[in-house]
Coordinates of N, CA, C and O in Angstrom, one line a residue:
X192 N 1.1 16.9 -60.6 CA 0.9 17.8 -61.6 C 1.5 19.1 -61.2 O 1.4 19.7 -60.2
X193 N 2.0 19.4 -62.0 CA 3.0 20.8 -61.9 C 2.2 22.1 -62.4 O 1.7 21.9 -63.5
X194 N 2.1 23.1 -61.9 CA 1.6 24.2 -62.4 C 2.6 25.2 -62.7 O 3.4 25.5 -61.8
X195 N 2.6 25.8 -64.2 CA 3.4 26.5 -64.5 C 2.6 28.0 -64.8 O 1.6 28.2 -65.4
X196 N 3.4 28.9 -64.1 CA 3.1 30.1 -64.6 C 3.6 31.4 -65.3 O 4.3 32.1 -64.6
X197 N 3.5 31.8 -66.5 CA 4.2 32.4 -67.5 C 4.6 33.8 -66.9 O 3.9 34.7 -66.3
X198 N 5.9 33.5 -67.3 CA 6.5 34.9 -66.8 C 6.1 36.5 -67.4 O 6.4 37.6 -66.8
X199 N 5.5 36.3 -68.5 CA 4.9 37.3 -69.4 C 3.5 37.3 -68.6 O 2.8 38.3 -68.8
X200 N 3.3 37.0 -68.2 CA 1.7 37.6 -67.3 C 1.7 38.1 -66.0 O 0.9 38.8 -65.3
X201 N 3.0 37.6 -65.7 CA 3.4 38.6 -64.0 C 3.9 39.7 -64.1 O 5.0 39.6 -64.7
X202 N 3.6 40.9 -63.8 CA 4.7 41.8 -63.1 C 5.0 42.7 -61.9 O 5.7 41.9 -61.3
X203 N 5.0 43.5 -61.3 CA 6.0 43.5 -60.2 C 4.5 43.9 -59.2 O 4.2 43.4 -58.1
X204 N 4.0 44.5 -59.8 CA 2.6 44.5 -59.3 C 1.8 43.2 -58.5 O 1.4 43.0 -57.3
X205 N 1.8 42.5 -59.5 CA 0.8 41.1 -59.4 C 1.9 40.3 -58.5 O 1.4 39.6 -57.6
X206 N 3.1 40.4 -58.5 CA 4.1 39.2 -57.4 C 3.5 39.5 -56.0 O 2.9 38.9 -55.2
X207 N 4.0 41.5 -56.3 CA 3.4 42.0 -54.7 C 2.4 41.4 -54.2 O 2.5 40.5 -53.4
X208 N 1.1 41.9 -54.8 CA -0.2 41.6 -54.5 C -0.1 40.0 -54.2 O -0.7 39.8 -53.1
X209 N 0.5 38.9 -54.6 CA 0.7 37.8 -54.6 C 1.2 37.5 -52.8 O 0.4 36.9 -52.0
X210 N 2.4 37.9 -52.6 CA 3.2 38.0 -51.6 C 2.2 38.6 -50.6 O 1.9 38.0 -49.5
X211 N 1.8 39.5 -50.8 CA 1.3 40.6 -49.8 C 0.2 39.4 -49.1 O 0.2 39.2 -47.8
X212 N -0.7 38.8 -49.8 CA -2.3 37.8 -50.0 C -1.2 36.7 -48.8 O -1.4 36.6 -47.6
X213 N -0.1 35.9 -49.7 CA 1.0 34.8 -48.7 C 1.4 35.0 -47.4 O 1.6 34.2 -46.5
X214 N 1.4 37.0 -47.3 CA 1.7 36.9 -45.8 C 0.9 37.0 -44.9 O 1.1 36.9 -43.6
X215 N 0.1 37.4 -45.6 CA -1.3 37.3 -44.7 C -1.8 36.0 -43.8 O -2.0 35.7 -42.6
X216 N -2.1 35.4 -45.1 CA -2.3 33.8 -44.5 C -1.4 33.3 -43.3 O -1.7 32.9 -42.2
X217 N 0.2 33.6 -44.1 CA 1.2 33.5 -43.0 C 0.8 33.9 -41.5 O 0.8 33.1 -40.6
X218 N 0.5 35.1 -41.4 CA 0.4 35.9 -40.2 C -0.9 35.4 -39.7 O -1.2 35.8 -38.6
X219 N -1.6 34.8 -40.2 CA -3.1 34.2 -39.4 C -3.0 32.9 -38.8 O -3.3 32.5 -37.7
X220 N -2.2 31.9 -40.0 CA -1.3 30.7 -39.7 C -0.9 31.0 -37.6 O -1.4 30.5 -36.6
X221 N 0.3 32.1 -37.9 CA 0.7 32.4 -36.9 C -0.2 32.8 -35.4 O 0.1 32.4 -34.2
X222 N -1.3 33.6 -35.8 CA -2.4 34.0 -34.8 C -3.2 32.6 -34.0 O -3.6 32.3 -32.9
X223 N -3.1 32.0 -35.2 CA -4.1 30.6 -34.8 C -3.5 29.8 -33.5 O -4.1 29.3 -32.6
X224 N -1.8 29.8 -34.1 CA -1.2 28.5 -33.5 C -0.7 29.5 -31.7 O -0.2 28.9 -30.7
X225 N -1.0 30.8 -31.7 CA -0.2 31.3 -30.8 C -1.7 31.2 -29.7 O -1.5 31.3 -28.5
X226 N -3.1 31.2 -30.3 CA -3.9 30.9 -29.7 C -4.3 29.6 -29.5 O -5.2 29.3 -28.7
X227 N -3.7 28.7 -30.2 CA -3.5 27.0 -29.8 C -3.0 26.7 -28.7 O -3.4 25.8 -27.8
X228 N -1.7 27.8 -28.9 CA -0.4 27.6 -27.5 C -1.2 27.8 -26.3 O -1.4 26.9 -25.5
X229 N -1.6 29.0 -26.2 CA -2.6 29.7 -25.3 C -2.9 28.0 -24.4 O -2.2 27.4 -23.6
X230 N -4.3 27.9 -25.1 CA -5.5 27.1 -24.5 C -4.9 25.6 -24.2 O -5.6 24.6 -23.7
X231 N -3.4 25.4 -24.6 CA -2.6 24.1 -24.5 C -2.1 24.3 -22.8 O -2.3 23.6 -21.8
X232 N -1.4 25.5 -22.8 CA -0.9 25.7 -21.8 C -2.1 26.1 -20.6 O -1.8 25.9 -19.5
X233 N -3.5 26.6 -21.1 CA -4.4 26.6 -20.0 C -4.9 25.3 -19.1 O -5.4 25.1 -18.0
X234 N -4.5 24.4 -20.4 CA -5.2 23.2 -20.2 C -4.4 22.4 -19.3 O -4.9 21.8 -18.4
X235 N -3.2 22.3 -19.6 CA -2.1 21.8 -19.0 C -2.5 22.1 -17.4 O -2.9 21.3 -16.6
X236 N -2.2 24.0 -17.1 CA -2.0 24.2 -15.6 C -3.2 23.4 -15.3 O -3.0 22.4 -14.7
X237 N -4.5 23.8 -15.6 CA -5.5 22.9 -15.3 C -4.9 21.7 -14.6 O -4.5 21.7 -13.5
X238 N -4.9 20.5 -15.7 CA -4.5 19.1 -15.4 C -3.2 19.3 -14.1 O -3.4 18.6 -13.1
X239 N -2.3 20.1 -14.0 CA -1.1 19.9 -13.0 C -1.6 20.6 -11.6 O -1.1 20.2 -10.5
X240 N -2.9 21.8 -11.6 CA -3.2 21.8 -10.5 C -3.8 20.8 -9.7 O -3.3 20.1 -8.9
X241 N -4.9 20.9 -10.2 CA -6.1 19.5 -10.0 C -5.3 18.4 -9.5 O -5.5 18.3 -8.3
X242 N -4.5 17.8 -9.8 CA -3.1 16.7 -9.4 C -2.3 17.3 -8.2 O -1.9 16.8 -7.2
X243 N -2.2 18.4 -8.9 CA -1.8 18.9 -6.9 C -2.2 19.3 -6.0 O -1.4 19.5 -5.1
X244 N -3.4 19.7 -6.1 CA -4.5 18.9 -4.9 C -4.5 18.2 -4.7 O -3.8 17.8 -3.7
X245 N -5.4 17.3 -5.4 CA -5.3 15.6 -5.1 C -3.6 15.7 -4.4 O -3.9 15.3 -3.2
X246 N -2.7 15.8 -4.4 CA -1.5 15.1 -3.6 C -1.7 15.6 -2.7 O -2.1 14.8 -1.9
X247 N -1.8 17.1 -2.2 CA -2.2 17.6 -1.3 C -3.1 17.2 -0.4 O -2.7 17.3 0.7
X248 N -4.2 16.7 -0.4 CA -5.6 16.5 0.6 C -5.4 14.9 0.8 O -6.2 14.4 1.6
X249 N -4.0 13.9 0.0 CA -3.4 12.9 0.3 C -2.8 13.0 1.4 O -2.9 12.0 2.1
X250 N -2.1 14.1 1.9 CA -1.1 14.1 2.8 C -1.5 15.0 4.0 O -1.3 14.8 5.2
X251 N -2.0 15.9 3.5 CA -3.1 16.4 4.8 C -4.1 15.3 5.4 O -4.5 15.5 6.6
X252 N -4.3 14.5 5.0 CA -5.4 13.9 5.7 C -5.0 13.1 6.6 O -5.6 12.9 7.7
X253 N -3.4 12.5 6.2 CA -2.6 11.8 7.5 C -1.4 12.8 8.0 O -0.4 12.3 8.6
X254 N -1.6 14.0 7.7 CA -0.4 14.5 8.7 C 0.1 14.7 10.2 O 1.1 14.5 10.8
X255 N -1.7 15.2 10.4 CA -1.3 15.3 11.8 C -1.1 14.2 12.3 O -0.2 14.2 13.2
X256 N -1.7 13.0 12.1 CA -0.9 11.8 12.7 C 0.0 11.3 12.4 O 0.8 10.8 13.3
X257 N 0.3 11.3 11.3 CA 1.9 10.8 11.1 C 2.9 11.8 11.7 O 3.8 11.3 12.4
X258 N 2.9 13.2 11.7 CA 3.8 14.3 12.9 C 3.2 13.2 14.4 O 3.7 12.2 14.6
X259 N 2.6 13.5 14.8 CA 2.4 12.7 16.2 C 2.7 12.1 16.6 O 3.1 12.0 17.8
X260 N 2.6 10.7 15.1 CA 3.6 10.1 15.8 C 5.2 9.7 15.6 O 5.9 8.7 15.9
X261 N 5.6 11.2 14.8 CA 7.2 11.6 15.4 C 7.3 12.2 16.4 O 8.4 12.8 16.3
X262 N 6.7 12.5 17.5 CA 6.6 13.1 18.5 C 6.8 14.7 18.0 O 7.6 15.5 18.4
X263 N 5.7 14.8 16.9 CA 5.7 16.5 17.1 C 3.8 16.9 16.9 O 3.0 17.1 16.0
X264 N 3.9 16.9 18.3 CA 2.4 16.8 18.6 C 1.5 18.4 17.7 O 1.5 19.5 18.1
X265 N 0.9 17.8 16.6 CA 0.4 19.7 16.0 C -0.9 19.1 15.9 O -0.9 17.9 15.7
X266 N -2.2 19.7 16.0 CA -3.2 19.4 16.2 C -4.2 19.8 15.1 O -5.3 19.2 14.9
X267 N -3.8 21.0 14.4 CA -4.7 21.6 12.8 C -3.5 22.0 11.9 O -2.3 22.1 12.0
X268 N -4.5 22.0 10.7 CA -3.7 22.5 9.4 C -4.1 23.0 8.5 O -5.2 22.6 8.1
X269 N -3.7 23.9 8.1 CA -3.8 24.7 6.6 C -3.2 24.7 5.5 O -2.0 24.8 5.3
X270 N -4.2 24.7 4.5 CA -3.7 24.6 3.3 C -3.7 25.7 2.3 O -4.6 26.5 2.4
X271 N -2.8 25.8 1.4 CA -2.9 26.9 0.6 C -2.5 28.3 1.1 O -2.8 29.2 0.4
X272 N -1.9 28.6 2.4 CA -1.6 29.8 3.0 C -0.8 30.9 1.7 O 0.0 30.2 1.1
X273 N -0.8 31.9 1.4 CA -0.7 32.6 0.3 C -0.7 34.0 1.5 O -1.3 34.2 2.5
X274 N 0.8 34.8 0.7 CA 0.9 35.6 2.0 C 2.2 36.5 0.8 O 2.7 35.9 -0.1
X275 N 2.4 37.8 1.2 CA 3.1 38.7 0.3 C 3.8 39.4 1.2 O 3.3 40.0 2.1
X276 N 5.7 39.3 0.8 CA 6.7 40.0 1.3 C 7.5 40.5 0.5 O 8.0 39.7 -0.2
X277 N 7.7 41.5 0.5 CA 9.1 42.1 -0.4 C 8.4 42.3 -1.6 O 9.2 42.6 -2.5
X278 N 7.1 42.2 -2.1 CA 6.7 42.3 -3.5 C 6.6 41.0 -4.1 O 6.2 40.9 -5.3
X279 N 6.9 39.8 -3.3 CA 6.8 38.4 -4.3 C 5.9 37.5 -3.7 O 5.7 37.6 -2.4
X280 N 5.4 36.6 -4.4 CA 3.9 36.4 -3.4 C 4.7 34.8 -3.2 O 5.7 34.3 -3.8
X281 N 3.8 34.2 -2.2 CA 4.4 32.9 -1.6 C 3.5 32.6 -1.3 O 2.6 33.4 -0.8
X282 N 3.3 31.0 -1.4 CA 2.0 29.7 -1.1 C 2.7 28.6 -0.5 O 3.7 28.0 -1.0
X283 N 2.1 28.3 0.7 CA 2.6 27.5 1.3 C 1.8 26.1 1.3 O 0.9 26.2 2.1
X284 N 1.7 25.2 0.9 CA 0.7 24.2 0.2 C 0.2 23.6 1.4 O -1.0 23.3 1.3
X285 N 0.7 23.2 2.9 CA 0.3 22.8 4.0 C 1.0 23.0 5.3 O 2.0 22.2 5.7
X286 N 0.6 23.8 5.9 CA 0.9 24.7 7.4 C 0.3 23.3 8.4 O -0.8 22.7 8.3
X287 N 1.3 22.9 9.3 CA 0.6 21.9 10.5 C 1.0 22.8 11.7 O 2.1 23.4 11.5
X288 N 0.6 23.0 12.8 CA 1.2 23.8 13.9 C -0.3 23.3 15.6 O -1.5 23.0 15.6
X289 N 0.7 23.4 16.6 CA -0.2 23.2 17.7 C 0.4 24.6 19.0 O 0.4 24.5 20.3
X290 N 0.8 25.4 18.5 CA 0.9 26.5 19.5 C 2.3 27.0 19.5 O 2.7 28.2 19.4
X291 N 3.4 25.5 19.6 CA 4.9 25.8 19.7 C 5.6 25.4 18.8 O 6.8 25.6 19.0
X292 N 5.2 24.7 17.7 CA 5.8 23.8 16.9 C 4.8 24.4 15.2 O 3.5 24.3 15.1
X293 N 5.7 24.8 14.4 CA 5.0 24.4 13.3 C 5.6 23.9 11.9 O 6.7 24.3 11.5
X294 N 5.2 23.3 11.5 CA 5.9 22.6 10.0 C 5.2 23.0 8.8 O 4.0 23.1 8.6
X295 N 6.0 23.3 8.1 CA 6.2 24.2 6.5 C 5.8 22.5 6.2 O 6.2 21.7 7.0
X296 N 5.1 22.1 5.0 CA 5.0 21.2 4.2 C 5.0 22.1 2.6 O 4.2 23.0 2.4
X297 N 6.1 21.5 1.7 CA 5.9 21.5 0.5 C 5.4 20.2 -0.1 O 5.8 19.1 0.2
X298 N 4.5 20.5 -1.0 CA 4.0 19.2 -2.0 C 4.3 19.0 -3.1 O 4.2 20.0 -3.8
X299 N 4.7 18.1 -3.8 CA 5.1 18.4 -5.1 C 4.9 16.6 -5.7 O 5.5 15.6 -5.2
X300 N 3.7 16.6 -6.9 CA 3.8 15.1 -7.5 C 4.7 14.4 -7.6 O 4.6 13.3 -7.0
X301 N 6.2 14.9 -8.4 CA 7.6 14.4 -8.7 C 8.4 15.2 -8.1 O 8.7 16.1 -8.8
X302 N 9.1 15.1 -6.9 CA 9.9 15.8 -6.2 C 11.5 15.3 -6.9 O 11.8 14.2 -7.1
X303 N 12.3 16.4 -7.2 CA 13.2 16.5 -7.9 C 14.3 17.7 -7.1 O 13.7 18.3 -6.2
X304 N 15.6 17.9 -7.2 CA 16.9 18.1 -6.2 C 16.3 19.8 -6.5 O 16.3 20.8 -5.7
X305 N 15.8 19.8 -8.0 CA 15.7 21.6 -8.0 C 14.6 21.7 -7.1 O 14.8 22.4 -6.1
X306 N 13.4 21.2 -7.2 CA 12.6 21.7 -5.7 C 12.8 21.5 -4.9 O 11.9 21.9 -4.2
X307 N 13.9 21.0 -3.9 CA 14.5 21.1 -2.7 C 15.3 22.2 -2.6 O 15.4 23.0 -1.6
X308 N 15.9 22.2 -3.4 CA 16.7 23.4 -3.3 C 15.8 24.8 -3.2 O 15.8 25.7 -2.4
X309 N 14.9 24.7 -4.3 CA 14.0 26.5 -4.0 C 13.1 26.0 -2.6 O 12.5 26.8 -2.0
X310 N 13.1 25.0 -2.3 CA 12.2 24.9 -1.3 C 12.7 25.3 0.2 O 12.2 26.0 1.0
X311 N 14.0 24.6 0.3 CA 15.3 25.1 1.1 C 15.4 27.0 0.9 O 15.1 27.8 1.9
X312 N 15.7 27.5 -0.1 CA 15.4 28.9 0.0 C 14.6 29.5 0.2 O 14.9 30.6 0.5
X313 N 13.1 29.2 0.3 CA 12.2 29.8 1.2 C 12.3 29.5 2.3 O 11.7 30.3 2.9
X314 N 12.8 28.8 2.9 CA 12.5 28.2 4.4 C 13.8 29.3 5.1 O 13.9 29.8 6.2
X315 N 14.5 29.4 4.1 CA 15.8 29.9 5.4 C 15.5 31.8 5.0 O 16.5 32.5 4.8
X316 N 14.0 32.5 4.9 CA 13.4 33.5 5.4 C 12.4 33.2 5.6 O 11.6 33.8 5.0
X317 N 11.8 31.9 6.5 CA 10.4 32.1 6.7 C 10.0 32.4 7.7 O 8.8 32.2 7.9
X318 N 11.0 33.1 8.9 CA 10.3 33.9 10.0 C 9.8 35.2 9.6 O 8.9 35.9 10.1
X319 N 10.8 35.5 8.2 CA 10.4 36.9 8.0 C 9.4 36.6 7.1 O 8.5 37.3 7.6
X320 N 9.0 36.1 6.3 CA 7.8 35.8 5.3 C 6.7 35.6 6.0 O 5.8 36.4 5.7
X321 N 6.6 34.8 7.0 CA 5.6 34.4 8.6 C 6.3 35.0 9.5 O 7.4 34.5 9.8
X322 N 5.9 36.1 10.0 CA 6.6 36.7 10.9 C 5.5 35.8 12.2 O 6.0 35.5 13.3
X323 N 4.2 35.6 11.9 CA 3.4 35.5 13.0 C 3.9 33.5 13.9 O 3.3 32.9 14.9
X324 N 5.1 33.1 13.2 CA 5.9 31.8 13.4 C 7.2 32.2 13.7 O 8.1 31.4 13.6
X325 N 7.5 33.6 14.3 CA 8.9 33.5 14.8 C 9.0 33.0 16.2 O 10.1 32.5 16.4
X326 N 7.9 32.9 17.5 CA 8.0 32.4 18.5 C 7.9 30.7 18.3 O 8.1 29.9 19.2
X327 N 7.7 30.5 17.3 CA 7.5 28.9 17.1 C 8.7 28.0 16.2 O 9.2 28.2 15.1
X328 N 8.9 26.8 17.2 CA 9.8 25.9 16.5 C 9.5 25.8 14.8 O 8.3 25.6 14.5
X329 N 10.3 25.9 13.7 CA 9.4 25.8 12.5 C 10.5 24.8 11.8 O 11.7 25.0 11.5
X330 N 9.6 23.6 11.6 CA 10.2 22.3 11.0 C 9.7 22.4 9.5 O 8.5 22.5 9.2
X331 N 10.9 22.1 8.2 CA 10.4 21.9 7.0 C 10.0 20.8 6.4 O 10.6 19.8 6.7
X332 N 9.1 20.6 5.6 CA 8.8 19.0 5.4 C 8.6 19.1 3.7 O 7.8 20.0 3.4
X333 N 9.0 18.4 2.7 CA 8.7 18.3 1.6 C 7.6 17.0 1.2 O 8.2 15.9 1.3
X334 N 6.9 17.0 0.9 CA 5.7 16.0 0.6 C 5.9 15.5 -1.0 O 6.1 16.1 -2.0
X335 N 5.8 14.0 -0.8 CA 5.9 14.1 -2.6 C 4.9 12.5 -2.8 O 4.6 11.8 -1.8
X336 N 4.3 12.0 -4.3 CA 4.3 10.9 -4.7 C 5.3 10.2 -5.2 O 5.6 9.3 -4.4
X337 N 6.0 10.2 -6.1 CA 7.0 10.1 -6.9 C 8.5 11.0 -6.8 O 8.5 12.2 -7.0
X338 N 9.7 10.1 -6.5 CA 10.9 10.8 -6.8 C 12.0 10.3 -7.6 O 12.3 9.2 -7.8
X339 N 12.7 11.6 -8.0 CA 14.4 11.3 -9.2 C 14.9 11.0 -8.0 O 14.6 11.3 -6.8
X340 N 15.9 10.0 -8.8 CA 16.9 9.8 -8.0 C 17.6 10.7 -7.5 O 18.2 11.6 -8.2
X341 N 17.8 10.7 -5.8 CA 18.5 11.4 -5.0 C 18.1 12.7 -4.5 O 18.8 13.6 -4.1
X342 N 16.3 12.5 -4.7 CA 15.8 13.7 -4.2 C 15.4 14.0 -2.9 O 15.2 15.1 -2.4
X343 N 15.3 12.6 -2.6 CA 14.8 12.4 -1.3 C 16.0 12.3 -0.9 O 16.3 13.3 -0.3
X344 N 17.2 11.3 -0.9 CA 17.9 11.7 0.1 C 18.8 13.2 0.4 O 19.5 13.3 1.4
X345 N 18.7 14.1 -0.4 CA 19.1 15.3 -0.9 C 18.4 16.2 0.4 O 18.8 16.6 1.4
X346 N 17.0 16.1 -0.2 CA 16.3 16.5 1.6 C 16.4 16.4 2.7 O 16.4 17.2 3.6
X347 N 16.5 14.8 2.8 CA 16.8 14.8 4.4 C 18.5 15.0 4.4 O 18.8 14.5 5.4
X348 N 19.3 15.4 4.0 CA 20.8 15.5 4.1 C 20.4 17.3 4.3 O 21.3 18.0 4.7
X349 N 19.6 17.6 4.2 CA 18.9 19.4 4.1 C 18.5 19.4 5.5 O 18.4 20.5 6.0
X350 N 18.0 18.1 6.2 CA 17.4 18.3 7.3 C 15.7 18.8 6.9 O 15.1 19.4 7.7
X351 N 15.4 18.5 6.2 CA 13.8 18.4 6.0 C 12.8 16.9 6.0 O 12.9 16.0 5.1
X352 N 12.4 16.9 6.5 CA 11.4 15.7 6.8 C 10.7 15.2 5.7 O 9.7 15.9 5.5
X353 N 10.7 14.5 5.2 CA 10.0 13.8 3.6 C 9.0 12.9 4.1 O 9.3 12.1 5.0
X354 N 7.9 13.0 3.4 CA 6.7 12.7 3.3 C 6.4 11.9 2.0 O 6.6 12.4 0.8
X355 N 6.0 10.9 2.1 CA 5.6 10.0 0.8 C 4.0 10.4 0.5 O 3.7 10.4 1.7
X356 N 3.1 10.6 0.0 CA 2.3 10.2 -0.3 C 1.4 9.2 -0.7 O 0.9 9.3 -1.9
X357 N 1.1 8.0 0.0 CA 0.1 7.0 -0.5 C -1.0 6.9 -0.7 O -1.5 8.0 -0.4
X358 N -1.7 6.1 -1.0 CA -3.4 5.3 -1.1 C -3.9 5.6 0.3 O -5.1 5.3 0.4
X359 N -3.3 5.9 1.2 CA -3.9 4.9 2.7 C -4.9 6.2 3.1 O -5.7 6.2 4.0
X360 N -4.5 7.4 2.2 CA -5.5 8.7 2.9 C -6.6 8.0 2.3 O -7.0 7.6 3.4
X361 N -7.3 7.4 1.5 CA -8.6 7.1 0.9 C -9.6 6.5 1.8 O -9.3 5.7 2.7
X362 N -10.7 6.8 1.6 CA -11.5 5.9 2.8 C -12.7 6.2 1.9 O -12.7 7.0 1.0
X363 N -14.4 5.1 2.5 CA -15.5 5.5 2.0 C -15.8 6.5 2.9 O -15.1 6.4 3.9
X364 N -17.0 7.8 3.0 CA -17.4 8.2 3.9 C -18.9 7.9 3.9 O -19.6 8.6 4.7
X365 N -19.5 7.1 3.1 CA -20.3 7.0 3.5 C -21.3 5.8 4.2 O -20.8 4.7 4.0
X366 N -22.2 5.8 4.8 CA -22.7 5.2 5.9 C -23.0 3.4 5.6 O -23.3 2.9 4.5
X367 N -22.7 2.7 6.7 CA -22.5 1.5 6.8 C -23.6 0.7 6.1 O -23.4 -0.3 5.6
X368 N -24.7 1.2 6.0 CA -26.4 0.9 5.4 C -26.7 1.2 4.1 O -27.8 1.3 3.7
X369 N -25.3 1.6 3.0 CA -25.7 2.7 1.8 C -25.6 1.6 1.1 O -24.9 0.7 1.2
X370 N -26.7 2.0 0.0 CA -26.9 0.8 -1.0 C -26.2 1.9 -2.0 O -26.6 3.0 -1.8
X371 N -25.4 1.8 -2.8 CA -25.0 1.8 -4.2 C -25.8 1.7 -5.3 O -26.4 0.6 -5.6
X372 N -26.0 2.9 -5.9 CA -27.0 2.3 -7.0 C -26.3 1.9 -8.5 O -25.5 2.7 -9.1
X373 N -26.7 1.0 -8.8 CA -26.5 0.3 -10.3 C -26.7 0.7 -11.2 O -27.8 1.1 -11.4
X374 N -25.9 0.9 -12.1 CA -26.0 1.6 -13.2 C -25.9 0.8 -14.6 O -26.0 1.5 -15.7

């Protein structure tokens, strides 16, 4: 059904007012969806942090033994080191170190050739970013679950140590006598 409206009952008045009412809606249309975008993109970082923890506390949990046993004996680790030079702030996802030796771990779900590359550019100032690591050997390691093709070998051709992330961090902790309850 078509609606028709006589040109003898508009005038320049009533289009305005007409238009003026259209852009309005328009411009709320617009408010709505830019506060859509918002809470999309909140939700997202949400979902991609949360996931990169979880990779993280994957790979912390067997680091220091898997370094060990490449014969780079580090004994603690930290996570999340967050530290400010030059005005630009920097997080380091997992610090392994035993006095003379420490290794940079980057983590990343899907490791890809562009995060080796910016990961490679932090590393080649990270005595000056960590000044308190200039007396110490400082080995880089990129951590990942999943990679593009040629990301991994990209890295080690960088001379950084690649780290897989598996299942094998998982364990029960709780006690050998624990009943489960049924649900």
């Amino acid at each position: 059904m078509q609606t028709t409206i006589k040109s003898e009952n508009l005038d320049f008045n009533k289009v305005w007012l007409m238009f003026q009412e259209t852009d309005k809606k328009f411009q709320e249309m617009i408010a709505e969806q830019r506060k859509l975008d918002k809470k999309s993109r909140e939700l997202e970082n949400l979902f991609t942090s949360k996931w990169g923890e979880l990779i993280e506390t994957l790979v912390e949990g067997k680091l220091i033994e898997i370094l060990n046993e490449r014969g780079i004996p580090v004994n603690q680790t930290t996570r999340r080191y967050e530290v400010k030079y030059i005005n630009k702030n920097y997080e380091f996802d997992i610090i392994a170190i035993n006095g003379t030796d420490a290794v940079i771990v980057e983590v990343k779900t899907t490791l890809n050739v562009r995060y080796v590359k910016d990961f490679i550019e932090k590393m080649k100032d990270i005595k000056e970013i960590l000044p308190i690591y200039r007396p110490f050997n400082v080995i880089g390691a990129i951590a990942y679950l999943n990679h593009h093709e040629q990301a991994e070998k990209f890295a080690q051709s960088k001379g950084l140590l690649t780290i897989r992330a598996t299942g094998d961090s998982a364990f029960i902790t709780n006690s050998e006598n624990f009943k489960p309850k049924s649900w």
